[in-house]
XYZ file of C-alpha atoms in Angstrom:
776
model
C 0.000 0.000 0.000
C 1.503 3.328 -1.012
C 1.520 6.490 1.068
C -0.758 8.196 -1.471
C -3.412 5.573 -0.847
C -3.100 6.240 2.848
C -4.058 9.865 2.323
C -6.780 9.510 -0.311
C -9.283 7.188 1.261
C -12.898 7.314 0.140
C -15.014 9.498 2.386
C -17.700 8.047 4.547
C -20.606 9.321 6.579
C -21.506 8.263 10.072
C -23.412 5.036 10.446
C -23.889 3.406 13.841
C -23.562 0.003 12.134
C -20.173 0.895 10.630
C -17.490 -1.791 11.249
C -15.280 0.789 12.997
C -16.363 3.375 15.480
C -14.567 6.205 17.175
C -16.092 5.478 20.544
C -14.727 8.372 22.553
C -12.398 11.340 22.686
C -11.079 12.584 26.018
C -8.863 15.618 26.434
C -6.812 16.367 29.562
C -5.358 19.869 29.788
C -2.709 21.010 32.236
C -2.246 24.793 32.339
C 0.794 26.274 34.078
C 1.250 29.995 33.574
C 1.123 30.815 29.854
C 1.543 27.202 28.697
C -0.976 24.391 28.210
C 0.109 20.774 27.925
C -2.598 18.619 26.353
C -3.106 14.871 26.132
C -5.852 13.654 23.811
C -7.036 10.045 23.964
C -9.122 8.485 21.189
C -10.635 5.008 21.461
C -11.502 3.081 18.287
C -13.303 -0.258 18.049
C -13.213 -2.606 15.085
C -16.384 -4.684 15.359
C -15.914 -6.376 11.996
C -14.361 -9.748 11.151
C -11.666 -8.191 8.977
C -8.572 -6.084 9.716
C -9.102 -2.412 8.960
C -7.194 0.816 8.505
C -8.635 3.727 10.462
C -8.186 7.319 9.334
C -9.214 10.220 11.571
C -8.726 13.879 10.670
C -8.789 16.605 13.322
C -8.073 20.338 13.675
C -5.090 21.707 15.556
C -3.967 25.276 16.194
C -1.252 26.274 13.735
C 1.267 27.026 16.505
C 0.564 23.959 18.673
C 3.428 21.490 19.001
C 2.661 17.756 18.706
C 5.454 15.857 20.466
C 4.021 12.477 21.508
C 1.980 9.798 19.705
C 1.243 6.268 20.842
C -1.319 3.525 20.371
C -2.272 0.686 22.683
C -3.769 -2.264 20.805
C -4.755 -5.168 23.008
C -1.797 -5.664 25.361
C 0.834 -3.891 23.271
C 1.846 -0.199 23.213
C 3.353 1.316 20.053
C 5.412 4.476 20.639
C 5.829 6.545 17.475
C 8.987 8.451 16.600
C 9.521 11.517 14.460
C 10.911 10.831 10.971
C 11.240 12.696 7.698
C 7.753 12.703 6.173
C 8.311 10.550 3.085
C 10.395 8.106 5.093
C 7.640 7.858 7.738
C 4.989 7.238 5.064
C 7.121 4.479 3.512
C 7.737 2.926 6.939
C 4.012 2.899 7.604
C 3.022 1.675 4.161
C 5.575 -1.154 4.140
C 4.519 -2.315 7.604
C 0.813 -2.374 6.739
C 1.425 -4.278 3.514
C 3.422 -6.874 5.443
C 0.577 -7.324 7.935
C 2.027 -5.451 10.920
C -0.006 -3.071 13.060
C 1.275 0.477 12.448
C 0.333 4.069 13.306
C 1.057 7.365 11.551
C 0.158 10.976 12.313
C 1.104 14.071 10.310
C 0.180 17.552 9.173
C -1.919 17.903 6.061
C 0.042 18.822 2.938
C -2.483 21.617 2.375
C -2.837 23.201 5.848
C -0.672 23.065 8.960
C -3.727 23.263 11.232
C -5.199 19.938 10.017
C -3.755 16.648 11.251
C -4.543 13.071 10.304
C -4.160 9.921 12.359
C -3.844 6.482 10.735
C -4.065 3.099 12.444
C -3.218 0.317 10.010
C -4.145 -3.347 10.411
C -6.374 -2.911 13.439
C -7.261 -6.580 14.103
C -10.858 -7.874 14.065
C -12.803 -7.109 17.254
C -9.829 -5.184 18.596
C -9.812 -1.860 20.396
C -7.191 0.829 19.752
C -6.431 3.464 22.398
C -4.579 6.251 20.578
C -2.913 9.051 22.540
C -1.115 12.124 21.375
C 0.364 14.970 23.377
C 0.936 18.549 22.392
C 1.878 21.851 23.991
C 0.632 25.331 23.136
C 0.894 28.926 24.326
C -2.220 30.543 25.798
C -3.379 33.698 24.042
C -3.590 36.897 26.104
C -6.754 38.961 25.643
C -6.916 42.777 25.946
C -8.524 42.511 29.392
C -5.706 40.332 30.732
C -7.549 37.010 30.410
C -5.562 34.007 29.212
C -7.446 31.785 26.767
C -6.911 28.127 25.967
C -8.528 27.075 22.687
C -9.305 23.478 21.776
C -10.286 23.387 18.081
C -13.052 20.860 17.419
C -14.680 22.232 14.254
C -12.941 21.268 11.017
C -14.317 23.341 8.165
C -13.665 22.342 4.569
C -11.207 24.538 2.689
C -11.977 26.182 -0.644
C -9.600 25.040 -3.367
C -8.998 27.758 -5.984
C -7.870 27.071 -9.490
C -4.215 26.127 -10.037
C -3.322 29.596 -11.353
C -4.146 30.989 -7.895
C -2.145 28.422 -5.941
C -4.784 25.692 -5.673
C -4.113 21.979 -5.932
C -5.261 19.649 -8.679
C -5.685 16.664 -6.313
C -7.193 17.825 -3.008
C -7.991 15.150 -0.420
C -11.481 13.770 -0.123
C -13.881 15.311 2.344
C -14.884 13.266 5.383
C -17.617 14.951 7.352
C -20.629 14.782 9.554
C -22.789 17.883 9.650
C -23.153 19.353 13.100
C -26.921 19.034 12.777
C -26.482 15.234 12.964
C -25.938 13.350 16.218
C -22.337 13.388 17.396
C -21.070 9.871 16.697
C -18.754 9.647 19.715
C -18.409 10.655 23.355
C -16.275 13.747 23.985
C -14.861 14.619 27.432
C -12.689 17.560 28.511
C -10.877 17.988 31.839
C -8.396 20.655 32.922
C -5.964 21.261 35.770
C -4.785 24.850 36.284
C -1.685 25.597 38.366
C -0.246 29.041 39.104
C 2.202 30.435 41.692
C -0.194 33.335 42.317
C -3.929 33.475 42.853
C -6.293 32.132 40.194
C -8.963 34.846 40.108
C -11.427 33.350 37.615
C -12.088 30.345 35.379
C -14.819 30.343 32.743
C -15.776 29.018 29.310
C -17.385 30.922 26.471
C -20.181 28.472 25.699
C -19.877 25.595 28.167
C -20.928 25.283 31.785
C -18.064 24.277 34.091
C -17.528 22.633 37.443
C -14.528 24.343 39.072
C -12.865 23.236 42.321
C -10.211 25.528 43.813
C -7.789 24.658 46.595
C -7.654 26.853 49.698
C -5.010 29.294 48.509
C -6.551 29.428 45.024
C -3.375 28.386 43.247
C -4.789 25.192 41.760
C -8.105 24.497 40.021
C -9.675 21.281 38.771
C -12.134 21.828 35.921
C -14.725 19.493 34.409
C -17.727 20.050 32.168
C -21.135 20.213 33.809
C -22.769 18.761 30.680
C -21.572 16.429 27.896
C -19.547 18.296 25.273
C -20.940 18.488 21.755
C -18.332 19.431 19.161
C -20.458 21.999 17.327
C -18.124 24.744 18.560
C -14.486 25.195 19.526
C -13.930 24.837 23.272
C -12.416 27.884 24.970
C -11.273 28.109 28.577
C -10.619 31.584 29.995
C -8.361 31.943 33.033
C -7.369 35.009 35.046
C -4.271 35.206 37.255
C -2.930 37.920 39.536
C -0.159 39.988 37.913
C -0.569 38.270 34.556
C 1.213 41.083 32.693
C 4.378 41.010 34.806
C 7.556 40.602 32.684
C 9.475 37.461 33.597
C 11.779 34.661 32.435
C 11.300 30.901 32.768
C 14.384 28.686 32.432
C 13.698 25.045 31.535
C 16.590 22.706 32.160
C 17.852 20.392 29.456
C 18.722 16.724 29.974
C 22.271 15.508 29.454
C 21.139 12.150 28.034
C 19.174 13.840 25.217
C 20.442 15.131 21.895
C 20.168 18.500 20.197
C 17.923 21.173 21.655
C 16.585 18.887 24.428
C 20.087 18.667 25.872
C 20.461 22.432 26.395
C 18.824 24.861 28.818
C 16.109 26.928 27.113
C 14.659 30.243 28.276
C 11.191 31.683 27.711
C 11.318 35.502 27.860
C 8.019 37.322 28.442
C 8.072 41.063 27.752
C 5.148 43.505 28.160
C 6.481 46.722 26.581
C 4.809 50.115 26.925
C 5.297 52.995 24.479
C 4.724 56.751 24.534
C 1.761 58.633 23.035
C 3.932 60.138 20.295
C 4.904 56.644 19.121
C 1.588 56.581 17.233
C 0.583 58.410 14.071
C -2.567 58.914 12.016
C -0.517 58.984 8.824
C -1.697 55.565 7.722
C -3.573 54.123 4.771
C -5.964 51.442 6.015
C -7.263 48.938 3.464
C -10.028 46.733 4.852
C -10.291 43.424 2.991
C -13.521 41.572 3.814
C -14.226 37.944 2.925
C -17.710 37.784 1.355
C -17.526 34.175 0.155
C -20.352 31.723 0.686
C -18.700 30.156 3.740
C -19.001 33.529 5.518
C -22.799 33.296 5.592
C -24.929 33.793 8.708
C -23.234 34.986 11.909
C -19.808 35.244 10.295
C -20.624 38.029 7.875
C -22.550 39.783 10.656
C -19.424 39.688 12.863
C -17.230 40.887 10.009
C -19.611 43.785 9.346
C -19.743 44.818 12.998
C -15.958 44.620 13.279
C -15.581 46.752 10.147
C -17.986 49.366 11.494
C -16.094 49.615 14.769
C -12.867 50.173 12.845
C -14.466 52.835 10.665
C -15.794 54.700 13.712
C -12.385 54.596 15.414
C -10.238 55.930 12.559
C -8.560 59.275 13.069
C -8.771 62.318 10.764
C -5.756 62.539 8.500
C -5.682 58.869 7.535
C -6.720 57.329 4.195
C -8.800 54.185 3.768
C -10.502 51.836 1.316
C -12.661 48.698 1.486
C -12.400 45.579 -0.694
C -14.931 42.748 -0.610
C -13.822 39.469 -2.144
C -15.006 35.990 -3.057
C -14.719 34.483 -6.525
C -14.291 38.085 -7.652
C -13.664 41.285 -5.712
C -15.066 44.807 -5.469
C -13.296 48.009 -4.415
C -15.223 50.800 -2.705
C -12.982 53.513 -4.160
C -11.615 52.076 -7.453
C -9.389 55.099 -8.059
C -7.539 54.588 -4.781
C -7.913 55.180 -1.066
C -9.616 58.377 0.051
C -9.009 60.646 2.982
C -11.123 59.905 6.059
C -13.851 62.531 5.831
C -17.608 62.848 6.179
C -18.431 61.880 2.593
C -15.989 58.939 2.414
C -17.182 57.614 5.774
C -20.793 57.874 4.622
C -20.008 55.810 1.503
C -18.165 53.243 3.617
C -20.972 52.827 6.164
C -23.555 52.432 3.408
C -21.441 49.657 1.884
C -20.925 48.089 5.309
C -24.679 47.912 5.890
C -25.347 46.161 2.585
C -22.573 43.566 2.703
C -23.604 39.935 2.298
C -21.830 36.596 1.916
C -22.721 36.426 -1.762
C -19.409 36.399 -3.633
C -19.033 32.624 -4.142
C -15.627 31.026 -3.485
C -12.617 32.366 -1.575
C -10.091 33.780 -4.055
C -7.946 35.711 -1.600
C -4.878 36.113 -3.815
C -6.609 38.386 -6.335
C -7.505 41.285 -4.017
C -4.118 41.115 -2.317
C -2.338 41.278 -5.661
C -4.529 44.255 -6.574
C -3.368 46.057 -3.428
C 0.315 45.227 -3.753
C 0.395 46.165 -7.439
C -0.465 49.766 -6.512
C 2.255 52.063 -5.153
C 2.074 53.161 -1.526
C 1.133 56.733 -0.696
C 4.280 58.863 -0.239
C 3.088 60.322 3.085
C 1.167 57.417 4.628
C 2.084 53.911 5.816
C -0.036 51.198 4.188
C -1.816 48.712 6.456
C -4.069 45.843 5.379
C -6.752 44.618 7.775
C -8.125 41.295 6.544
C -11.349 39.652 7.790
C -11.822 36.004 6.776
C -12.754 32.533 7.942
C -9.599 31.413 6.155
C -11.179 28.413 4.436
C -8.697 28.101 1.581
C -6.129 25.496 0.556
C -3.683 27.820 -1.210
C -2.503 29.444 2.018
C 1.181 28.872 1.098
C 0.839 31.030 -2.035
C -0.975 33.718 -0.029
C 1.695 33.772 2.687
C 4.452 33.975 0.085
C 2.805 37.028 -1.517
C 2.306 38.788 1.836
C 5.890 38.121 2.946
C 7.241 39.436 -0.353
C 5.554 42.800 0.319
C 6.094 43.042 4.079
C 8.704 45.787 3.699
C 6.122 48.304 2.476
C 2.822 46.963 3.853
C 1.880 45.530 7.236
C -0.993 43.058 7.455
C -3.338 42.422 10.399
C -5.783 39.544 10.228
C -9.085 38.633 11.868
C -10.241 35.006 11.878
C -14.040 35.012 11.840
C -16.192 32.209 13.260
C -15.778 28.662 14.538
C -13.140 26.619 12.761
C -11.395 29.598 11.142
C -8.097 28.497 9.627
C -5.279 29.313 12.037
C -2.701 28.319 9.418
C -3.870 31.121 7.133
C -4.920 33.768 9.666
C -1.790 33.452 11.814
C 0.470 32.713 8.859
C -0.347 35.887 6.936
C -0.050 38.001 10.091
C 3.426 36.589 10.757
C 4.406 37.125 7.128
C 2.983 40.655 7.113
C 4.704 41.669 10.385
C 1.302 42.333 11.931
C -0.816 40.397 14.388
C -3.752 37.972 14.277
C -7.011 37.919 16.222
C -9.861 35.428 16.258
C -13.485 36.132 17.045
C -16.499 33.871 17.358
C -20.205 34.380 17.737
C -20.901 35.940 21.118
C -17.378 37.367 21.566
C -16.880 41.022 22.463
C -15.419 42.610 19.355
C -14.661 46.055 20.746
C -11.512 45.190 22.767
C -10.022 43.329 19.815
C -10.721 46.218 17.453
C -9.105 48.759 19.775
C -6.113 46.495 20.363
C -5.567 45.926 16.640
C -6.093 49.554 15.657
C -3.592 50.721 18.285
C -1.076 48.228 16.919
C -1.726 49.374 13.348
C -1.338 53.065 14.271
C 1.933 52.401 16.075
C 5.165 53.215 14.317
C 7.146 50.109 13.434
C 9.891 49.085 15.839
C 13.158 48.522 13.965
C 16.510 46.928 14.787
C 14.925 44.769 17.484
C 17.486 42.507 19.161
C 18.587 40.959 22.456
C 21.766 41.796 24.365
C 22.888 39.488 27.176
C 24.959 40.400 30.249
C 25.646 37.129 32.053
C 28.095 36.226 34.806
C 29.591 33.600 32.512
C 29.044 34.005 28.785
C 27.442 36.669 26.640
C 25.350 37.125 23.517
C 27.625 34.786 21.542
C 26.821 31.951 23.972
C 23.038 32.282 23.575
C 20.999 31.746 20.423
C 17.538 33.265 20.194
C 14.619 31.332 18.725
C 13.318 32.230 16.257
C 16.332 33.865 14.661
C 14.293 36.870 13.470
C 12.285 38.406 16.309
C 8.537 38.907 15.915
C 7.179 42.489 15.804
C 6.751 44.424 19.038
C 3.463 46.155 19.884
C 2.803 48.309 22.926
C 1.035 46.684 25.855
C 1.114 43.234 24.278
C 3.043 40.192 25.395
C 6.143 39.468 23.345
C 7.510 35.942 23.800
C 11.084 35.174 22.769
C 12.880 31.871 23.270
C 16.609 31.432 23.725
C 18.944 28.449 24.077
C 22.277 28.185 25.863
C 24.878 26.806 23.471
C 26.929 25.200 26.225
C 26.373 23.770 29.690
C 29.172 26.067 30.842
C 26.971 29.149 30.410
C 25.787 30.432 33.805
C 22.290 31.813 33.341
C 22.534 34.664 35.848
C 22.571 38.363 34.982
C 20.482 40.572 32.700
C 19.029 40.500 29.208
C 18.037 43.654 27.333
C 15.544 43.921 24.475
C 16.658 46.877 22.370
C 15.403 48.606 19.252
C 14.240 51.915 17.791
C 10.828 53.434 17.159
C 11.282 56.275 14.732
C 14.551 57.783 15.907
C 13.917 57.090 19.602
C 15.831 54.201 21.177
C 13.914 51.525 23.099
C 15.169 49.275 25.871
C 13.438 46.770 28.152
C 15.337 44.653 30.660
C 14.758 41.369 32.482
C 16.686 39.663 35.275
C 18.067 36.189 34.547
C 18.102 33.955 37.642
C 19.224 30.339 37.326
C 17.887 29.486 40.797
C 14.362 29.791 39.409
C 14.871 27.201 36.673
C 12.420 24.322 36.280
C 12.563 20.729 35.087
C 9.715 19.470 32.904
C 9.707 15.905 31.636
C 7.608 17.010 28.656
C 10.189 19.676 27.695
C 7.305 22.054 26.950
C 9.395 25.216 26.562
C 12.050 23.387 24.531
C 9.420 22.178 22.083
C 7.706 25.564 21.816
C 11.086 27.129 21.049
C 11.763 24.505 18.392
C 8.345 25.095 16.795
C 8.907 28.873 16.725
C 12.124 28.377 14.756
C 10.527 25.740 12.504
C 7.633 28.100 11.702
C 10.040 30.851 10.699
C 12.016 28.499 8.467
C 8.787 27.151 6.983
C 7.302 30.604 6.324
C 10.455 31.583 4.429
C 9.359 29.091 1.766
C 12.870 28.117 0.750
C 13.657 24.554 -0.338
C 17.075 24.719 1.292
C 15.402 25.096 4.708
C 13.962 21.573 4.568
C 17.088 19.910 5.953
C 17.245 22.347 8.876
C 13.537 21.806 9.627
C 13.909 18.015 9.579
C 16.997 18.167 11.809
C 15.369 20.401 14.433
C 12.033 18.594 14.221
C 13.514 15.131 14.802
C 15.851 16.387 17.549
C 12.923 17.919 19.471
C 10.573 15.076 18.431
C 7.928 17.495 17.127
C 5.860 17.218 13.952
C 6.472 19.736 11.176
C 5.541 20.181 7.529
C 8.455 17.892 6.593
C 8.183 15.275 9.354
C 5.636 12.794 10.679
C 5.386 10.416 13.618
C 5.298 6.708 12.843
C 5.277 3.535 14.928
C 5.217 -0.181 14.036
C 4.447 -3.183 16.263
C 6.973 -5.692 14.942
C 7.014 -7.698 18.158
C 3.604 -9.190 17.556
C 3.968 -12.964 17.146
C 1.391 -13.243 14.373
C 0.837 -10.820 11.543
C -2.681 -9.632 10.803
C -4.180 -11.614 7.952
C -7.102 -10.937 5.642
C -8.086 -8.204 3.189
C -7.502 -4.707 4.591
C -10.618 -2.506 4.693
C -10.028 1.231 4.903
C -12.459 3.333 6.926
C -12.578 7.057 7.547
C -13.838 8.264 10.908
C -16.318 11.103 10.262
C -15.499 14.453 11.823
C -17.873 17.260 12.798
C -17.977 20.055 10.229
C -19.981 23.230 9.732
C -19.520 23.807 6.018
C -19.055 21.828 2.827
C -16.051 21.888 0.551
C -16.042 24.464 -2.236
C -14.073 23.349 -5.273
C -12.839 25.297 -8.260
C -12.769 23.679 -11.664
C -10.569 25.515 -14.125
C -11.561 29.168 -14.188
C -15.272 28.705 -13.474
C -16.121 29.624 -9.908
C -19.317 28.612 -8.192
C -21.104 30.183 -5.284
C -22.113 28.182 -2.243
C -25.495 27.685 -3.931
C -23.881 26.339 -7.085
C -24.665 29.383 -9.231
C -22.070 31.250 -11.257
C -21.638 34.770 -9.932
C -22.588 37.573 -12.272
C -20.329 40.608 -12.579
C -20.338 42.433 -9.291
C -22.651 45.402 -8.821
C -20.682 48.569 -8.072
C -21.080 49.665 -4.459
C -22.484 53.029 -5.518
C -25.480 51.364 -7.192
C -26.024 48.605 -4.660
C -29.492 49.065 -3.149
C -29.888 45.850 -1.185
C -29.013 45.163 2.413
C -27.662 41.815 3.539
C -31.215 41.011 4.648
C -32.554 41.593 1.156
C -34.439 44.804 2.024
C -34.161 47.842 -0.198
C -33.085 51.069 1.430
C -36.586 52.466 0.938
C -38.012 49.515 2.877
C -35.452 50.014 5.612
C -36.454 53.656 5.938
C -40.104 52.779 6.296
C -39.578 49.806 8.588
C -39.273 50.064 12.373
C -35.610 50.337 13.316
C -33.961 47.776 15.531
C -31.484 48.621 18.216
C -28.732 46.334 16.866
C -25.323 46.350 18.434
C -25.304 50.083 19.082
C -28.720 50.455 20.716
C -29.672 53.043 18.052
C -29.688 52.795 14.273
C -28.945 55.488 11.717
C -30.977 55.510 8.557
C -28.810 54.514 5.549
C -28.023 57.451 3.325
C -28.226 60.062 6.090
C -25.312 59.015 8.248
C -24.613 62.145 10.263
C -27.926 63.727 11.061
C -30.867 61.351 10.759
C -31.323 58.698 13.418
C -34.132 56.344 14.272
C -34.570 55.563 17.961
C -35.528 51.987 18.826
C -39.102 51.396 19.828
C -38.075 49.095 22.660
C -36.119 51.817 24.553
C -33.374 49.364 25.409
C -30.865 50.433 28.043
C -28.118 52.311 26.145
C -24.606 50.929 25.948
C -21.410 52.873 25.414
C -21.729 51.908 21.744
C -24.930 53.975 21.674
C -22.782 57.015 22.440
C -19.901 55.995 20.179
C -22.216 55.512 17.203
C -23.141 59.221 17.364
C -19.562 60.480 17.095
C -18.768 62.213 13.817
C -15.711 61.360 11.745
C -13.889 64.450 13.098
C -14.212 63.247 16.684
C -16.994 65.589 17.779
C -20.581 65.012 18.904
C -23.643 67.143 18.173
C -25.977 68.201 20.975
C -29.188 66.650 19.683
C -32.211 64.819 21.048
C -30.673 61.387 20.514
C -27.654 62.173 22.717
C -29.961 63.759 25.303
C -32.199 60.685 25.277
C -29.214 58.395 25.905
C -28.308 60.580 28.892
C -31.982 60.496 29.988
C -32.235 64.257 30.067
C -34.362 66.849 28.261
C -32.140 68.542 25.701
C -33.098 71.949 27.123
C -31.358 71.156 30.424
C -28.146 70.194 28.659
C -28.256 73.307 26.461
C -28.877 75.615 29.426
C -25.914 74.156 31.336
C -23.453 74.851 28.497
C -20.486 76.974 29.719
C -19.276 77.576 26.143
C -20.933 79.043 23.085
C -20.024 76.193 20.744
C -22.704 73.546 21.252
C -20.620 70.808 19.619
C -17.755 71.487 22.037
C -20.125 71.123 24.986
C -21.732 68.014 23.470
C -18.320 66.397 22.965
C -17.293 67.088 26.564
C -20.635 65.732 27.812
C -20.228 62.576 25.738
C -16.696 61.930 27.015
C -17.723 62.557 30.611
C -20.775 60.300 30.238
C -18.592 57.512 28.861
C -16.165 57.937 31.765
C -18.900 57.958 34.430
C -21.098 55.190 33.057
C -18.605 52.981 31.229
C -15.249 53.686 32.852
C -14.690 49.959 33.364
C -14.641 49.529 29.570
C -12.355 52.448 28.871
C -9.897 50.279 26.957
C -12.708 49.619 24.456
C -13.445 53.298 23.685
C -9.890 54.562 24.166
C -9.415 55.396 20.471
C -12.748 57.248 20.404
C -11.631 59.302 23.418
C -8.275 60.070 21.809
C -9.910 61.274 18.603
C -12.348 63.491 20.539
C -9.608 65.081 22.656
C -7.520 65.817 19.566
C -10.523 67.621 18.091
C -11.197 69.537 21.340
C -7.584 70.740 21.463
C -8.184 72.605 18.191
C -11.446 74.290 19.248
C -12.249 77.658 20.868
C -13.325 76.785 24.407
C -13.989 80.373 25.524
C -10.970 80.339 27.836
C -11.891 77.115 29.633
C -9.399 74.332 30.111
C -10.525 70.838 29.161
C -10.301 69.744 32.808
C -12.567 72.628 33.802
C -15.164 71.662 31.169
C -14.999 67.997 32.195
C -15.670 68.997 35.819
C -18.691 71.061 34.801
C -19.992 68.200 32.640
C -19.528 65.779 35.547
C -21.635 68.033 37.775
C -24.439 68.021 35.195
C -24.340 64.251 34.678
C -24.296 63.568 38.443
C -27.619 65.453 38.735
C -29.357 63.512 35.958
């Protein structure tokens, strides 16, 4: 049996009478600080009279590190080892043909966030207990919460035509729709350990049972109800002093080879920058995925995220919007326009009418369109991409983004359950930006503010580490990856480093240095060998190895393959060029009989979209007509004409109040339900310049007759007074969410600094506004 046959099995759907069943999946998570170590156990049962080959495909975060794979079949345990990929496939294929029981796990050739597991020659009536272990970093949210994500949704990936980087022989699709009964039991357990106090543990969609010890440094977590894999599982954890810079030293083991033999450091920086390290001299190009897979909640989230960005932009910047699918449309075909009242009005009208009606996901075309145009001489170009990432040509996309990273930064948003981490994170790494993921029910505002602040920040250049150790210096330490990731203010920056000799004494200081504009930057950390740890899983070693492997892989150079294989096998971690394989050659009798191959169905939300030649189909199977220009588009995403929207009762939506399309600045429709206003109700009234108008809508939000607010004005300019009132109201009522309206506040204060305030200082006006609001 050849390796190709192993990876091109016929797809199957779930049937309870199938001769092989995935009976259960159990996941045990151990969280210590910023690191999660995960063991997943899958139990298969062959109830047939013939030997079978089992194939199971599952999602995995792009930056997770698979380092252990084993299978227990009857009384024997097969431990897999990391080998070069083709060699591993040949080892597996030869063993199965000869009748031995064998196991193989590897990354997909088309996406690094999809893994497959193969069990060959599972004997009749036998049970296979398959275990694999991996380690991953927890993501840090804007509010200081650490999030562990367990991907469970595996969405099909759109395959574009070959001219756009697609493949001519994509693998078959094995799926069970989430509307069907889950064909296996799924359990999740977690242990959380922290030197400081664990302040909270929660899950986005699942009810938890949480048991804390007395000093609240350890938590045991189980699910209150059975888990159904119709969504990715997220576990949110809060610690005391989570943003404190620190170093963790993980000891190597003398008996090991390569990186596992050396001491490895994990450096955690939380840099802060100055206000003048930001500029509004940017060109923002918003690229929105409008393919069929973005239907339903996904396009709604993309639209809301886009609107929040549009409302938070600062005067002086330029912007444009591109929607893409099988084709793409540009809001301003002649080029980006300055952020002004008329351009913002056109953008918000387009935002309101966006639908997931552009067919397939041809992401290369709009990016090429952007990169083919010269950058503005006075503004820094930034791309902000919103997508579910369901494409197979991610390597071609990453290559294009990396090629243009010197003149254009790229920030990406993964939208919805099962969004491709290989694409969303890969293009952000290549574009020297950052990636965020959002799902239905998530709060978008903190992510928008965080990303916009990063995009408005000047790029940090010449970033490097300098070591001052008691024994050894910078020449005795190698950083991993070789090229440091970009630095953004207020965000965690993780850097790994390895001691090149056991003679290096890891005591002293390390300095992270660079420049922002012409201003030098420096951040220091103490290095203390007495605080080193020993971890039998070598979690930090393997994360460091994966960081270097990812950088070598993203470079896309053939000559890097040897280095990737060497590092991957030394650290025993799977990469794009290696797999894990194990063979039970100690079994006394080989398995006999004809081998039957069976795919284990996996839960999916969407079906595969395929491209044939140059004809592209929509999700409904219809060829897309030439796109309607945005200026003539009269339909909303709900199919209502603008006239119908004007005559229909307005809903409160995300902002609590809704503006009538076509009259962005002055005409508003108040909701009939009189819902309690949110801070977004206030933000939605801010004009592009940063000011507010003193009108009945603002007065209604503040629950005051407009006459009282007008009479209390200490300045002649009503818009100055309205802007101060709005800022003070936000501070009084929504001060706990200040990080979410920070950019709105900054824009308003910049506008107020340019206005005639009749001799009043801004602090004086804020105090007067506070007195008025306190009496309401």
